[in-house]
CSV table of C-alpha atoms in Angstrom, one decimal:
chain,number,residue,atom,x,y,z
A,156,UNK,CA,28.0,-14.3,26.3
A,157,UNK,CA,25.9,-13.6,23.2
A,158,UNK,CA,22.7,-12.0,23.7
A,159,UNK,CA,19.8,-14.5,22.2
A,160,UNK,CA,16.3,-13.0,22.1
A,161,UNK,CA,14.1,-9.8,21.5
A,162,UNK,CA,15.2,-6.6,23.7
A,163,UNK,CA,12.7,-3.4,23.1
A,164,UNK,CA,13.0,-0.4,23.5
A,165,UNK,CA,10.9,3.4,23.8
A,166,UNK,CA,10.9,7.2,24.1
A,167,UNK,CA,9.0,9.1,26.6
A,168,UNK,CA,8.8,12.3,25.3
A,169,UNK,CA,5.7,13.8,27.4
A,170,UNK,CA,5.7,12.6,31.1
A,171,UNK,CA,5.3,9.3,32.7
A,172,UNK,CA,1.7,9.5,32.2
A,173,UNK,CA,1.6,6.3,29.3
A,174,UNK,CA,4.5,4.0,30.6
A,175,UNK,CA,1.9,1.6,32.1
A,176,UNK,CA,0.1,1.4,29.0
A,177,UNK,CA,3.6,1.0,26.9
A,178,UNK,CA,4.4,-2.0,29.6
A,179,UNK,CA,1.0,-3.2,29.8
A,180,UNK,CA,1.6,-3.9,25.7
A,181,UNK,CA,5.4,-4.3,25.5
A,182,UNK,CA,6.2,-7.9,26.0
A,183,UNK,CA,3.8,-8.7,21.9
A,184,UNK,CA,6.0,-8.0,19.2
A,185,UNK,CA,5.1,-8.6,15.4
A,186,UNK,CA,7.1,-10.8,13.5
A,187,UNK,CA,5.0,-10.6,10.1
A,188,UNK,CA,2.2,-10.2,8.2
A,189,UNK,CA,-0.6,-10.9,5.7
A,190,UNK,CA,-1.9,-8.9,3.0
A,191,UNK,CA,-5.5,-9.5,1.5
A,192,UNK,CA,-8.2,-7.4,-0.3
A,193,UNK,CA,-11.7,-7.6,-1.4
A,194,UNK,CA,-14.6,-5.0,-3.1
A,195,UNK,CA,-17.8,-5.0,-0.9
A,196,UNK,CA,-19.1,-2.6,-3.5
A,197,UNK,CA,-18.1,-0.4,-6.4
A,198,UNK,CA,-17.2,2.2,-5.0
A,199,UNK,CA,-15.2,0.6,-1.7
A,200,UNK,CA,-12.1,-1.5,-1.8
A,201,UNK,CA,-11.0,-2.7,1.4
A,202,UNK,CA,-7.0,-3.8,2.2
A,203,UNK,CA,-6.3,-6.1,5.3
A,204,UNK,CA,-3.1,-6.9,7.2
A,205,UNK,CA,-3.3,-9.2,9.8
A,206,UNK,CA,0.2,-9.2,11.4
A,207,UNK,CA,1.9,-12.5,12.8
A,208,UNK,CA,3.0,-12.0,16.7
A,209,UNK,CA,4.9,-13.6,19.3
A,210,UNK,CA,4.9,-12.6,22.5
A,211,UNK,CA,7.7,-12.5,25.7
A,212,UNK,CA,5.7,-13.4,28.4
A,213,UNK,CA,3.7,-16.2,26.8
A,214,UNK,CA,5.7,-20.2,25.5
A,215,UNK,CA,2.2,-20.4,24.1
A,216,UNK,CA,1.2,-16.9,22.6
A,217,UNK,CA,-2.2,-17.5,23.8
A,218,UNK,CA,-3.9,-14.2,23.4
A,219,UNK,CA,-0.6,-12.8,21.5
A,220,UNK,CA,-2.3,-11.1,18.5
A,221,UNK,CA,-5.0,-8.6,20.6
A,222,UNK,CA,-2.4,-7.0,22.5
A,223,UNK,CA,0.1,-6.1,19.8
A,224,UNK,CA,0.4,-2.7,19.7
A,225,UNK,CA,1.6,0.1,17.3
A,226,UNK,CA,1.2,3.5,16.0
A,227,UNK,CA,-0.4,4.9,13.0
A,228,UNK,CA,0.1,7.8,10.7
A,229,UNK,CA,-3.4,10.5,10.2
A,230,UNK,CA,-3.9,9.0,6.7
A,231,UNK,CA,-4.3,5.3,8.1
A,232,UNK,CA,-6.7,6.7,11.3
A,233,UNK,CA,-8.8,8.0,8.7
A,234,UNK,CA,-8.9,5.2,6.1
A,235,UNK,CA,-9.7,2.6,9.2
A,236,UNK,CA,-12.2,0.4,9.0
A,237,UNK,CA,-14.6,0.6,11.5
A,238,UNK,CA,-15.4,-2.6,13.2
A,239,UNK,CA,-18.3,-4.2,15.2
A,240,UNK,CA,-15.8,-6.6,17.3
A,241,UNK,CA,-14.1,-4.2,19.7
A,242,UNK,CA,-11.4,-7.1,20.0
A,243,UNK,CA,-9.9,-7.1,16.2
A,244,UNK,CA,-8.5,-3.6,16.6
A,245,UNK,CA,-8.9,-0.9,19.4
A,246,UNK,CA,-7.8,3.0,18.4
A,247,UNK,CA,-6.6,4.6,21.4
A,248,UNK,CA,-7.0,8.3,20.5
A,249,UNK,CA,-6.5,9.7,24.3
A,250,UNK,CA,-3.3,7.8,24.3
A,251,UNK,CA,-0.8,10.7,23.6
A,252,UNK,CA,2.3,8.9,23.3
A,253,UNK,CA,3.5,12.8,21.8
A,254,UNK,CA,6.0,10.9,19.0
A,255,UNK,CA,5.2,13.5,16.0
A,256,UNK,CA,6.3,13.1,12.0
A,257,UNK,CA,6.2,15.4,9.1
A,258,UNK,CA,2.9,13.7,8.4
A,259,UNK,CA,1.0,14.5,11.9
A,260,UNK,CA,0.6,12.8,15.2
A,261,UNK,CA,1.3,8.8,15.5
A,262,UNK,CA,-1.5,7.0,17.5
A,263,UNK,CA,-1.9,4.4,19.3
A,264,UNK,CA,-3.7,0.9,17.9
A,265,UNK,CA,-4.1,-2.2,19.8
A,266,UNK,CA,-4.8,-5.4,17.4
A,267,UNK,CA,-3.3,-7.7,15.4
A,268,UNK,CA,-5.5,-7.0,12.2
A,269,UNK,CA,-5.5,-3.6,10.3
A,270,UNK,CA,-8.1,-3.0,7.8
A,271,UNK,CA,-8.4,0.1,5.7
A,272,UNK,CA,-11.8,1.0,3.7
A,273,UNK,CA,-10.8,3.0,0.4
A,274,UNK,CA,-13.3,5.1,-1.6
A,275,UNK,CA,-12.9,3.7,-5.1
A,276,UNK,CA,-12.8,6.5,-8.4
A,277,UNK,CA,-16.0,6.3,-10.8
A,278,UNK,CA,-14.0,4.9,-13.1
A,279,UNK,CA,-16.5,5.2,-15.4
A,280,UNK,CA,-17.1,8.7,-15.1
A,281,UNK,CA,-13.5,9.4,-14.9
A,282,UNK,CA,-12.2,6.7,-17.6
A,283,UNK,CA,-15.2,8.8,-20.4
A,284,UNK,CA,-13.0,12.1,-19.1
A,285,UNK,CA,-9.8,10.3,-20.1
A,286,UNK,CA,-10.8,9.1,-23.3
A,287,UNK,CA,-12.3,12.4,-24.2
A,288,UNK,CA,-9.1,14.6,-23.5
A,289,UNK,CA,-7.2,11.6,-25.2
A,290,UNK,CA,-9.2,11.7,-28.7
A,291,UNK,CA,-8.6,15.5,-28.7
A,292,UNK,CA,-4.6,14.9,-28.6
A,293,UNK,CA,-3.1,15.6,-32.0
A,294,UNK,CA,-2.2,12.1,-33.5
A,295,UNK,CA,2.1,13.1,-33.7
A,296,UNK,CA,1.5,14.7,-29.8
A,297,UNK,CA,0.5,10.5,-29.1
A,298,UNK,CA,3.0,9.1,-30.6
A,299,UNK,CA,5.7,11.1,-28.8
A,300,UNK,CA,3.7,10.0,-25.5
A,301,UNK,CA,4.1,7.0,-26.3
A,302,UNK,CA,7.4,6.4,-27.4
A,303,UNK,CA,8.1,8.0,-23.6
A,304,UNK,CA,5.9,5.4,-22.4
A,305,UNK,CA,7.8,2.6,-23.9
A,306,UNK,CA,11.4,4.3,-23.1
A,307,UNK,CA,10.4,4.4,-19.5
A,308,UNK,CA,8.4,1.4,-18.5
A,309,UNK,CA,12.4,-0.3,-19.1
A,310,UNK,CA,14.2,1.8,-16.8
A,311,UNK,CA,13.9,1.9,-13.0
A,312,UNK,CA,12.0,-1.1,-12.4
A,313,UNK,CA,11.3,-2.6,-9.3
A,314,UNK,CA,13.7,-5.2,-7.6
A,315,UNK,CA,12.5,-7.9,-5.1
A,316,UNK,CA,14.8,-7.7,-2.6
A,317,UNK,CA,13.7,-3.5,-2.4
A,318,UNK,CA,11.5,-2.5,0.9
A,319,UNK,CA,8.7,-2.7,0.6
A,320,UNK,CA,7.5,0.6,0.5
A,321,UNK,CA,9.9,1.7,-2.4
A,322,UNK,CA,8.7,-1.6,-4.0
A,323,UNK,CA,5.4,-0.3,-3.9
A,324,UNK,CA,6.0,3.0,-5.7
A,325,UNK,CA,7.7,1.4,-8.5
A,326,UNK,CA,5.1,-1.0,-8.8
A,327,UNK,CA,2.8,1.7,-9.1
A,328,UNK,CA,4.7,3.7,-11.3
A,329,UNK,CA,4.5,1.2,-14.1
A,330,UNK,CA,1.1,0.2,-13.6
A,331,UNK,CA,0.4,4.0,-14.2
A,332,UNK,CA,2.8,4.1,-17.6
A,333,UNK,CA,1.2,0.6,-18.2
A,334,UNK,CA,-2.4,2.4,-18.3
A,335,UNK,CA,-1.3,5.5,-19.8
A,336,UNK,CA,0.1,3.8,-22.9
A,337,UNK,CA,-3.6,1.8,-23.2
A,338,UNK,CA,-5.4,4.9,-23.2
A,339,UNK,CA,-3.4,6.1,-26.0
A,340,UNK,CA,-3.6,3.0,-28.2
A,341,UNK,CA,-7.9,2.8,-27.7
A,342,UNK,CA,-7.4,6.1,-29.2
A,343,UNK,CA,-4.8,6.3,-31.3
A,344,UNK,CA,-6.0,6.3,-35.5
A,345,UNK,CA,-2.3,5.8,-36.8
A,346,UNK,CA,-1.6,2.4,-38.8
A,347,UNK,CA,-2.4,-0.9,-37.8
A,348,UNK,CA,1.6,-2.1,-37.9
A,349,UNK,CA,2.3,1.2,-35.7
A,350,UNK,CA,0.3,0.3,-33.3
A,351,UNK,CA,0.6,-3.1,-33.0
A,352,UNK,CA,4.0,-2.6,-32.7
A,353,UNK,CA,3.6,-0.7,-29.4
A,354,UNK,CA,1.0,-3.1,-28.0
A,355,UNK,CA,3.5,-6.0,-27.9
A,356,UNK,CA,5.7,-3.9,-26.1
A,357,UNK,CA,3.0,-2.6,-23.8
A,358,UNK,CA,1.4,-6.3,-23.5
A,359,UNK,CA,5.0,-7.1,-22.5
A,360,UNK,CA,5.2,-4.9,-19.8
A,361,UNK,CA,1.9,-5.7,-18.4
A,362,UNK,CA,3.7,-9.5,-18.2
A,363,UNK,CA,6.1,-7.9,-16.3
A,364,UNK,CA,3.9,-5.6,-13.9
A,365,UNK,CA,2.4,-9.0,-13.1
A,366,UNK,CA,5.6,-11.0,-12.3
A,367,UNK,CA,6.5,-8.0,-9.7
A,368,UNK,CA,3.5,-7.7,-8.1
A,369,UNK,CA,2.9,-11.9,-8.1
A,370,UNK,CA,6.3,-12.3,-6.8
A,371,UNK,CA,6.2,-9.8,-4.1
A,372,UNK,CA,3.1,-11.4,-2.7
């Protein structure tokens, strides 16, 4: 008959060493998730997921979302944010499941909520650095800038029904031609109509970097 249900599956590539803890978490499964963020301070931004789960063993899914357990890449380890209830999220750094990528090491996390603690630029410091190197741009080298700009914030855009981690870099990529086009018109001395005529189009796709990203979300 057909098969109706969740089947799982996983690699043992050191010993049998971990298939208790593998079994002990097998039977939670996420099924999907929330995203939120929020500044504490200036110079931290913190991102959250707290991932949905159902479970195999449990009707109820009592419990469910503190046993769900997956594996991490070295760049989220060392964003983590540490946490005074032991219950949200548990790192399991002796737990050497052995499964390697071309970014380092996965390990193992047990929790239902991962939330990562970013070091924010001083914008300020670094936005004066921008504006500096941008008012020392020949006027003709900006405007070839930002006909570029204009050219390429129409071409490759995202697509909603894209994964989301390609999503994610297209998002970014115009948000970066998006900012890039800014700094040049704060700077830029040519005529008024000249550069109005480049902030419609860059006030246009700032509309559109918003509709992505809203619509995504």
């Amino acid at each position: 008959g057909t098969f109706k249900g969740v089947w799982r599956m996983t690699l043992l590539v050191n010993n049998n060493d971990e298939d208790n803890m593998l079994t002990e978490y097998a039977s939670v499964y996420p099924v999907g998730a929330k995203v939120s963020w929020k500044f504490p301070s200036q110079s931290i931004g913190t991102l959250q997921f707290q991932y949905q789960t159902q479970s195999m063993t449990n009707a109820d899914n009592d419990g469910a979302n503190n046993d769900l357990l997956m594996l991490a890449l070295p760049h989220h380890i060392r964003a983590f944010k540490s946490s005074d209830d032991p219950t949200t999220m548990r790192i399991l750094q002796d737990a050497n499941l052995g499964y390697g990528t071309i970014k380092g090491n996965l390990t193992a996390v047990v929790g239902s909520i991962w939330s990562y603690n970013y070091t924010l630029p001083s914008t300020i410091t670094e936005e004066e650095e921008e504006m500096d190197a941008v008012r020392n741009l020949d006027e003709s080298v900006k405007i070839i800038i930002l006909d570029q700009v204009i050219e390429d914030v129409t071409h490759v855009l995202p697509t909603l029904d894209e994964n989301v981690y390609g999503f994610g870099k297209q998002v970014a990529r115009l948000a970066q031609l998006v900012h890039i086009g800014h700094c040049l018109l704060q700077n830029n001395t040519n005529s008024s109509t000249t550069a109005t005529k480049y902030q419609v189009l860059l006030d246009q796709a700032t509309v559109s970097l918003h509709y992505f990203i809203t619509s995504f979300l």
